[in-house]
XYZ file of C-alpha atoms in Angstrom:
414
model
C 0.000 0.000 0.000
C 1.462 3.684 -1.214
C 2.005 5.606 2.326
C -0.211 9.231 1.958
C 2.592 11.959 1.164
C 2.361 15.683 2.926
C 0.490 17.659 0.595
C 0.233 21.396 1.462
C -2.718 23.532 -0.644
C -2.552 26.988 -0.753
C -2.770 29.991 -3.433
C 1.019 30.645 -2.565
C 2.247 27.328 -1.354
C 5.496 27.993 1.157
C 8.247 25.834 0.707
C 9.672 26.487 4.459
C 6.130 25.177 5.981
C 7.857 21.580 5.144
C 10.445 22.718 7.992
C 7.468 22.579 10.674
C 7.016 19.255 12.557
C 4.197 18.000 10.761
C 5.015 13.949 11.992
C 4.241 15.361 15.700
C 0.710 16.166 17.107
C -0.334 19.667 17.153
C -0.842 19.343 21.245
C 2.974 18.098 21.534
C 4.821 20.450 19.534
C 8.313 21.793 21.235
C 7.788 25.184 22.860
C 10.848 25.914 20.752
C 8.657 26.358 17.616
C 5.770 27.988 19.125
C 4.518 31.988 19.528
C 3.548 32.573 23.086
C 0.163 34.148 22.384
C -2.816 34.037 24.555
C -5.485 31.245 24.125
C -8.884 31.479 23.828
C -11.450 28.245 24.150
C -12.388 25.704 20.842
C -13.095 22.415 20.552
C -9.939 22.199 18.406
C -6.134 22.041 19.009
C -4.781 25.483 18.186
C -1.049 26.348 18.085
C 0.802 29.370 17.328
C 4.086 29.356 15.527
C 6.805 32.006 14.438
C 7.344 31.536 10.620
C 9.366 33.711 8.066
C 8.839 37.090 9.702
C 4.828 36.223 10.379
C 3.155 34.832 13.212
C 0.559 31.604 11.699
C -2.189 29.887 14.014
C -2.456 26.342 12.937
C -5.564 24.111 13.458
C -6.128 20.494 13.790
C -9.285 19.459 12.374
C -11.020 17.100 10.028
C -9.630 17.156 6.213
C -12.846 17.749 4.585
C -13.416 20.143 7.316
C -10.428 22.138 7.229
C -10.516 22.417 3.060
C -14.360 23.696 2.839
C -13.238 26.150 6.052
C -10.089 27.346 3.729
C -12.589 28.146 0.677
C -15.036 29.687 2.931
C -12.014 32.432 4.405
C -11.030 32.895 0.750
C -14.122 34.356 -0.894
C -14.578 35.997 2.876
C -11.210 37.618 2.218
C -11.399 38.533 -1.399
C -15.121 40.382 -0.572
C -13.278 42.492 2.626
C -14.841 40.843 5.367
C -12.893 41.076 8.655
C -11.534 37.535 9.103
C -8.682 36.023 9.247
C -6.287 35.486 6.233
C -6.074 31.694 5.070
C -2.969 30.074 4.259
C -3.355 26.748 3.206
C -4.296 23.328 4.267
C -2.072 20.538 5.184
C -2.216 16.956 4.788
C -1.030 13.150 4.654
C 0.453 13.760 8.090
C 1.543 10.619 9.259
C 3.322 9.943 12.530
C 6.837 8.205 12.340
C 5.063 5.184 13.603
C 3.051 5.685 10.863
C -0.126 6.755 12.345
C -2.164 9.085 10.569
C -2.238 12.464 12.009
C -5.359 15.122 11.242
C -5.147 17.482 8.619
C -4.115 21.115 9.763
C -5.342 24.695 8.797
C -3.240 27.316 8.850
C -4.217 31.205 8.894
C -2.216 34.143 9.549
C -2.606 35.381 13.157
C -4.091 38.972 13.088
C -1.666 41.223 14.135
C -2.938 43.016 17.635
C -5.668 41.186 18.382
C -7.034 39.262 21.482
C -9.617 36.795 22.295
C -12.427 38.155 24.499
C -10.516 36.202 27.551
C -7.244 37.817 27.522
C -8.971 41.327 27.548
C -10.896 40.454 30.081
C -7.390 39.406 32.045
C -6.653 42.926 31.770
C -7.330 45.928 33.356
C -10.226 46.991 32.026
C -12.946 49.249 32.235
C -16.838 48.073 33.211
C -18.215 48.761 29.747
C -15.701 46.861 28.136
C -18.430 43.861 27.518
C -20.961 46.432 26.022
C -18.226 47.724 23.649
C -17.176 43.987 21.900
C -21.153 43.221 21.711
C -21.006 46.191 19.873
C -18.052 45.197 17.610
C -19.650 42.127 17.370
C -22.613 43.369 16.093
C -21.402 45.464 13.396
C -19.216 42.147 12.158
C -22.291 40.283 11.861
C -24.074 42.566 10.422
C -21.738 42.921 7.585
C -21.393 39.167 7.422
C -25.580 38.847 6.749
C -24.840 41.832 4.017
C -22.366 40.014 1.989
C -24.893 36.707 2.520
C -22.569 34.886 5.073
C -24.563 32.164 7.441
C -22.268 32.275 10.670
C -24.040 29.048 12.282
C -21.866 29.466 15.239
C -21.673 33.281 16.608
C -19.964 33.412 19.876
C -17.441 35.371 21.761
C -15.344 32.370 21.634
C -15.108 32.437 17.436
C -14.220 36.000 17.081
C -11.285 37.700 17.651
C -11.101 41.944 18.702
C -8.422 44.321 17.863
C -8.743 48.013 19.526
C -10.343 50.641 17.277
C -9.780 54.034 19.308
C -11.920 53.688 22.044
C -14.171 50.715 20.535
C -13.088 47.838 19.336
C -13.089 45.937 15.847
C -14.495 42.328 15.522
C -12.854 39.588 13.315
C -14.282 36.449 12.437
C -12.241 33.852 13.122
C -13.518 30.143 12.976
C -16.068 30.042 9.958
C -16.251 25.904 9.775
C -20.077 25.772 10.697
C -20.041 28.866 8.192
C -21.997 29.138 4.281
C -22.253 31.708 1.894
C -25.498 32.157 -0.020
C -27.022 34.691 -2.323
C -29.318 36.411 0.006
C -29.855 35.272 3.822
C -33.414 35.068 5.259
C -35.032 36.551 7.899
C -34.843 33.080 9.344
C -31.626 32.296 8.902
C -30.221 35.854 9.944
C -32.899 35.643 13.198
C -31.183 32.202 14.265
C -27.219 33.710 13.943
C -28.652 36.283 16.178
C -30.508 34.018 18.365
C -27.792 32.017 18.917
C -25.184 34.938 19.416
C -27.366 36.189 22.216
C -27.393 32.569 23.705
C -23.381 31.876 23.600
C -22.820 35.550 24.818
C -24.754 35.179 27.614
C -22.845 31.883 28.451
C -19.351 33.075 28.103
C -20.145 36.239 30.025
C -21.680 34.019 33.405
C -18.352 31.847 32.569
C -16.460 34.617 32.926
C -17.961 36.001 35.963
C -17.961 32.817 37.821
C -14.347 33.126 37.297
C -13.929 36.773 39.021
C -13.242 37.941 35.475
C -16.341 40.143 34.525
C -17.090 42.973 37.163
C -19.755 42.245 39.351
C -22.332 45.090 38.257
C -22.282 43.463 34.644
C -25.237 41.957 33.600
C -24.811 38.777 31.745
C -28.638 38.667 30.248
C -28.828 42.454 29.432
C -25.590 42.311 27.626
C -26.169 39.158 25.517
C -29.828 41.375 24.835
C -28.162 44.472 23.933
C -26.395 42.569 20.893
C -30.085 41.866 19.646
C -30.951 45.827 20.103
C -28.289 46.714 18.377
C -27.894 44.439 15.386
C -31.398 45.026 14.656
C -30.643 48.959 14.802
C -28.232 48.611 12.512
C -29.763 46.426 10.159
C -32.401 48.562 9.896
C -30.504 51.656 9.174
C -28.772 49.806 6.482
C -31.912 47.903 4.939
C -34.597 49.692 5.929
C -36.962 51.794 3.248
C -37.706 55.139 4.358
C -40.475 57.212 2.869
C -40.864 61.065 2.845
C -42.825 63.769 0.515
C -40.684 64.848 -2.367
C -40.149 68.416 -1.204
C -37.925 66.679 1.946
C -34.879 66.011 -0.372
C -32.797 67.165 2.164
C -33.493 63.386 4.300
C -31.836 61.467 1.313
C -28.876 63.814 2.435
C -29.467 63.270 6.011
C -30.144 59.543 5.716
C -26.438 59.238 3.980
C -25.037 61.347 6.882
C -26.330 58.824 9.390
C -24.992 55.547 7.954
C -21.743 57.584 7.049
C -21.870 58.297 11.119
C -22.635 54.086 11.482
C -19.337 53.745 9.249
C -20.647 52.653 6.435
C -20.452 54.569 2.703
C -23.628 54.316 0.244
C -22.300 52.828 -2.851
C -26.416 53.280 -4.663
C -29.144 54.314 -3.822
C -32.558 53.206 -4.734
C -35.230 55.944 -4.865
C -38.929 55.536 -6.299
C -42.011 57.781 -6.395
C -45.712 56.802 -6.178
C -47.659 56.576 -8.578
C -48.678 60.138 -7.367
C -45.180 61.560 -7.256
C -45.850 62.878 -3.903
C -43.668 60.877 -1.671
C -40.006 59.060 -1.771
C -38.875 55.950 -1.069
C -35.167 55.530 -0.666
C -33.198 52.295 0.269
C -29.482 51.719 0.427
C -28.550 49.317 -2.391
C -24.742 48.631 -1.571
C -23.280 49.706 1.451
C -20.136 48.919 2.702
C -18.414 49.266 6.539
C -14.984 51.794 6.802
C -16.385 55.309 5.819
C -13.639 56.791 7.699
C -10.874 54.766 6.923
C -11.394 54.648 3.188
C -11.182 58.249 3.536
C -7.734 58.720 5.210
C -6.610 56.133 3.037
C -7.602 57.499 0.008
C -6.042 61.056 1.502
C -2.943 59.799 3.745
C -2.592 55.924 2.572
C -2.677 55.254 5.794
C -4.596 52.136 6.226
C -6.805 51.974 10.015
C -9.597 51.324 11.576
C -12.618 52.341 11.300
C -12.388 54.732 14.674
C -9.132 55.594 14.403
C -9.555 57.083 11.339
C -12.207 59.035 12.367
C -10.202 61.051 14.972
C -7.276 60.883 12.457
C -9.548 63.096 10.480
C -10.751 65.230 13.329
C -7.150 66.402 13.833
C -6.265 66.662 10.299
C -9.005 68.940 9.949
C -7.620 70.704 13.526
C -4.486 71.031 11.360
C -5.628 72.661 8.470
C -7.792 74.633 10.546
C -4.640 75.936 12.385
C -2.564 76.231 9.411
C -5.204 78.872 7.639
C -4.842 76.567 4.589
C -9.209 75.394 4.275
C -8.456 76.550 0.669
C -5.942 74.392 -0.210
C -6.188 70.791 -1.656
C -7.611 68.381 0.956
C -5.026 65.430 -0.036
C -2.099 68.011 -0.300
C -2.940 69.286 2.799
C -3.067 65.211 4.628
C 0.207 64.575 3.174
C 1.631 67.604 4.856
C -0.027 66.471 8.185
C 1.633 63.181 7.969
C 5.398 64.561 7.321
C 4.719 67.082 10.082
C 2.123 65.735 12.337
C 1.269 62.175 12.555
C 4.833 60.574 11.364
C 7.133 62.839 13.878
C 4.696 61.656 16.599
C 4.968 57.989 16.241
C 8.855 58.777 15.733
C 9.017 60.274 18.695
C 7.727 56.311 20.275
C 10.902 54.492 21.331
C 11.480 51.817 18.766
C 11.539 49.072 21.469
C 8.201 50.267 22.787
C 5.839 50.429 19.042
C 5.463 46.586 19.108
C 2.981 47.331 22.215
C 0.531 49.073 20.134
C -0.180 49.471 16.446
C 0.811 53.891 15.456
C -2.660 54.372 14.443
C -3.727 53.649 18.085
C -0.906 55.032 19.005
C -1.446 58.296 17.941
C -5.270 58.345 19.016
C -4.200 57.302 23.022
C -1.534 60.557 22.789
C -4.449 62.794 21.306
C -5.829 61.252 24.337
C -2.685 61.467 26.699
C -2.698 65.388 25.612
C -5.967 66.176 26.157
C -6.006 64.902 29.730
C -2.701 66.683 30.209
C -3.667 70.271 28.844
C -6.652 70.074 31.166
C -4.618 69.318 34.396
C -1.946 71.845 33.150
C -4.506 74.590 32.082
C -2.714 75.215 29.038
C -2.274 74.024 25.516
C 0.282 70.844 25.449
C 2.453 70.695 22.277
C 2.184 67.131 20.548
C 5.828 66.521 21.060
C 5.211 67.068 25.020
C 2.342 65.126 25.018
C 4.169 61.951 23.260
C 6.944 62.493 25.714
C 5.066 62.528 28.664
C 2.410 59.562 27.588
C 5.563 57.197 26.659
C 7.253 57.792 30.320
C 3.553 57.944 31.851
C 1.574 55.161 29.836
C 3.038 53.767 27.661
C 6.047 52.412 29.467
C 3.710 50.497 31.713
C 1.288 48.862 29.219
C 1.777 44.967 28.123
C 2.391 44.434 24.571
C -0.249 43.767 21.625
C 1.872 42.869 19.229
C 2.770 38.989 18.209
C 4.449 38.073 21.771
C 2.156 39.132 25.308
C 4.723 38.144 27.570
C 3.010 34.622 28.328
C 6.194 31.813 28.266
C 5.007 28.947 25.376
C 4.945 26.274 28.185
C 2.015 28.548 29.769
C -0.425 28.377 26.767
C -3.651 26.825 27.299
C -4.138 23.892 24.664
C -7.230 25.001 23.138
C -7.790 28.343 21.007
């Protein structure tokens, strides 16, 4: 009988992923290869590993599985959903015994982010359950746009990265996942359903383990998620209608989803049969408002929130350099030689990895503002960046690949 060779599928295949120890089970791989990252819970064995620059998370799971989980991130990825990035799949692992080991799949870790249990290991504050329901429910929302049947919406399956003072929400386990055309109303009502059910679960787990403050409530959290993925939904979906002489509400109906983060690609507007009244309904929308914006003017490339104050100071900027009349995208490029580039500069090399510069530059907006109020006075952004990396920063664990946890300490579930 032919022994089953390795046999690694991916758009780029990596030659180097052959170096990994694909003839040893994913639970008792050397800490030598492995990224100390903090764990979250699956049913799955979930490593991290340092590879070629890049940090990958590598599951073991079922072949069939792991391939239709692989095509599913693809088309997620190619549409500009926030997921993780697939790599490939592995198999024809085979012990040197000869046992056959399960197939693998490999993503790329996302860069600053945390499962929901590591930020609640932090420091915290009290709303910081209302603000990942939040993130939570804008990512499903845009998942039900695109036509994306979660099956499996939980804390637990999503991973958060910081987004000024919110947070963003990535998918990141899309096996019980499945794309269609168009969702249903019964289909979308049982992701949501079943989101408010896990949520409400993870949040008692974490408060019978001291981890959730004890003023949170579990149930009015897990209902809030409903509340506000419905609100959304609605804003995004929902006709509106209006007499014709109220143009000024198609205006004012953009301005609000623009506000939700989300840009109106086309609209749909009919008349009655009358002419008297309007109906408009978004046709396309799409999430990052803000941050196609700054990219388009800065290429700088950020979150959704983050971009958003990015903008409030460039417009500060140009406000205080008398130049309203000049070109908008002249006048970003100017405020990121002389503004936003000098500031992050000004971060001690050693201490960037801890945040991303885009966050970065929104907690020293922050730093100064809380500064200039205690002082009374203006604070220059040079003082302010001084004073918040000696003050703050200094202090703060890292977000970046490593947290500080020793490989021997990971928990061996994701």
């Amino acid at each position: 009988m032919t022994q089953q060779k390795l046999q690694i599928t991916a758009v780029a295949p990596d030659p180097a992923l052959l170096d990994l120890p694909w003839d040893v089970p994913l639970a008792e791989w050397p800490d030598e290869v492995l990224a100390a990252l903090p764990q979250g819970i699956s049913r799955h064995i979930v490593r991290f590993v340092n590879h070629e620059g890049r940090v990958l998370a590598i599951k073991e799971i079922g072949e069939t599985v792991a391939y239709r989980e692989y095509e599913l991130l693809r088309q997620l990825h190619r549409i500009e959903v926030p997921s993780v990035v697939p790599v490939g799949v592995i198999t024809g692992r085979r012990a040197p015994d000869g046992e056959r080991l399960e197939a693998v799949l490999v993503t790329e870790h996302l860069q600053f982010s945390l499962p929901y249990r590591a930020l609640f290991s932090q420091d915290l504050r009290p709303d910081t359950a209302t603000r990942l329901i939040d993130a939570l429910a804008v990512l499903l929302v845009r998942l039900h746009l695109v036509g994306f049947y979660w099956g499996d919406v939980s804390l637990s399956n999503t991973l958060f990265r910081r987004d000024a003072e919110t947070f963003a929400a990535y998918l990141v386990d899309a096996e019980t996942g499945d794309i269609h055309r168009t969702l249903t109303n019964g289909q979308r009502n049982y992701d949501v359903d079943l989101a408010r059910t896990n949520i409400i679960g993870e949040l008692m787990d974490l408060s019978a383990g001291e981890l959730l403050d004890e003023d949170v409530d579990e149930v009015a959290i897990g209902d809030a998620l409903v509340e506000r993925y419905q609100e959304l939904w609605d804003a995004l979906t929902g006709s509106e209608a209006f007499d014709s002489g109220d143009r000024w509400r198609v205006a004012a109906r953009i301005e609000r989803l623009n506000d939700l983060g989300f840009d109106v690609g086309e609209l749909e507007i009919t008349t009655d049969i009358d002419g008297t009244r309007v109906r408009i309904q978004p046709k396309v929308v799409d999430a990052g408002h803000h941050s196609r914006r700054l990219l388009r003017l800065t290429g700088l490339d950020v979150q959704e929130n983050q971009a958003r104050r990015m903008l409030n100071d460039l417009d500060s900027y140009r406000a205080a350099t008398d130049r309203q009349n000049d070109q908008e995208q002249i006048v970003a490029h100017a405020w990121v030689r002389q503004v936003f580039r000098p500031t992050i500069d000004a971060v001690p090399r050693e201490l960037r990895r801890k945040l991303e510069p885009a966050q970065l530059f929104h907690e020293i907006l922050d730093h100064r503002w809380f500064i200039s109020q205690q002082a009374q006075r203006d604070i220059p952004l040079p003082e302010a960046a001084e004073s918040y990396v000696e003050n703050v920063l200094r202090h703060r664990p890292d977000e970046d690949a490593v947290l500080g946890l020793a490989p021997g300490e990971a928990e061996p579930e994701y």
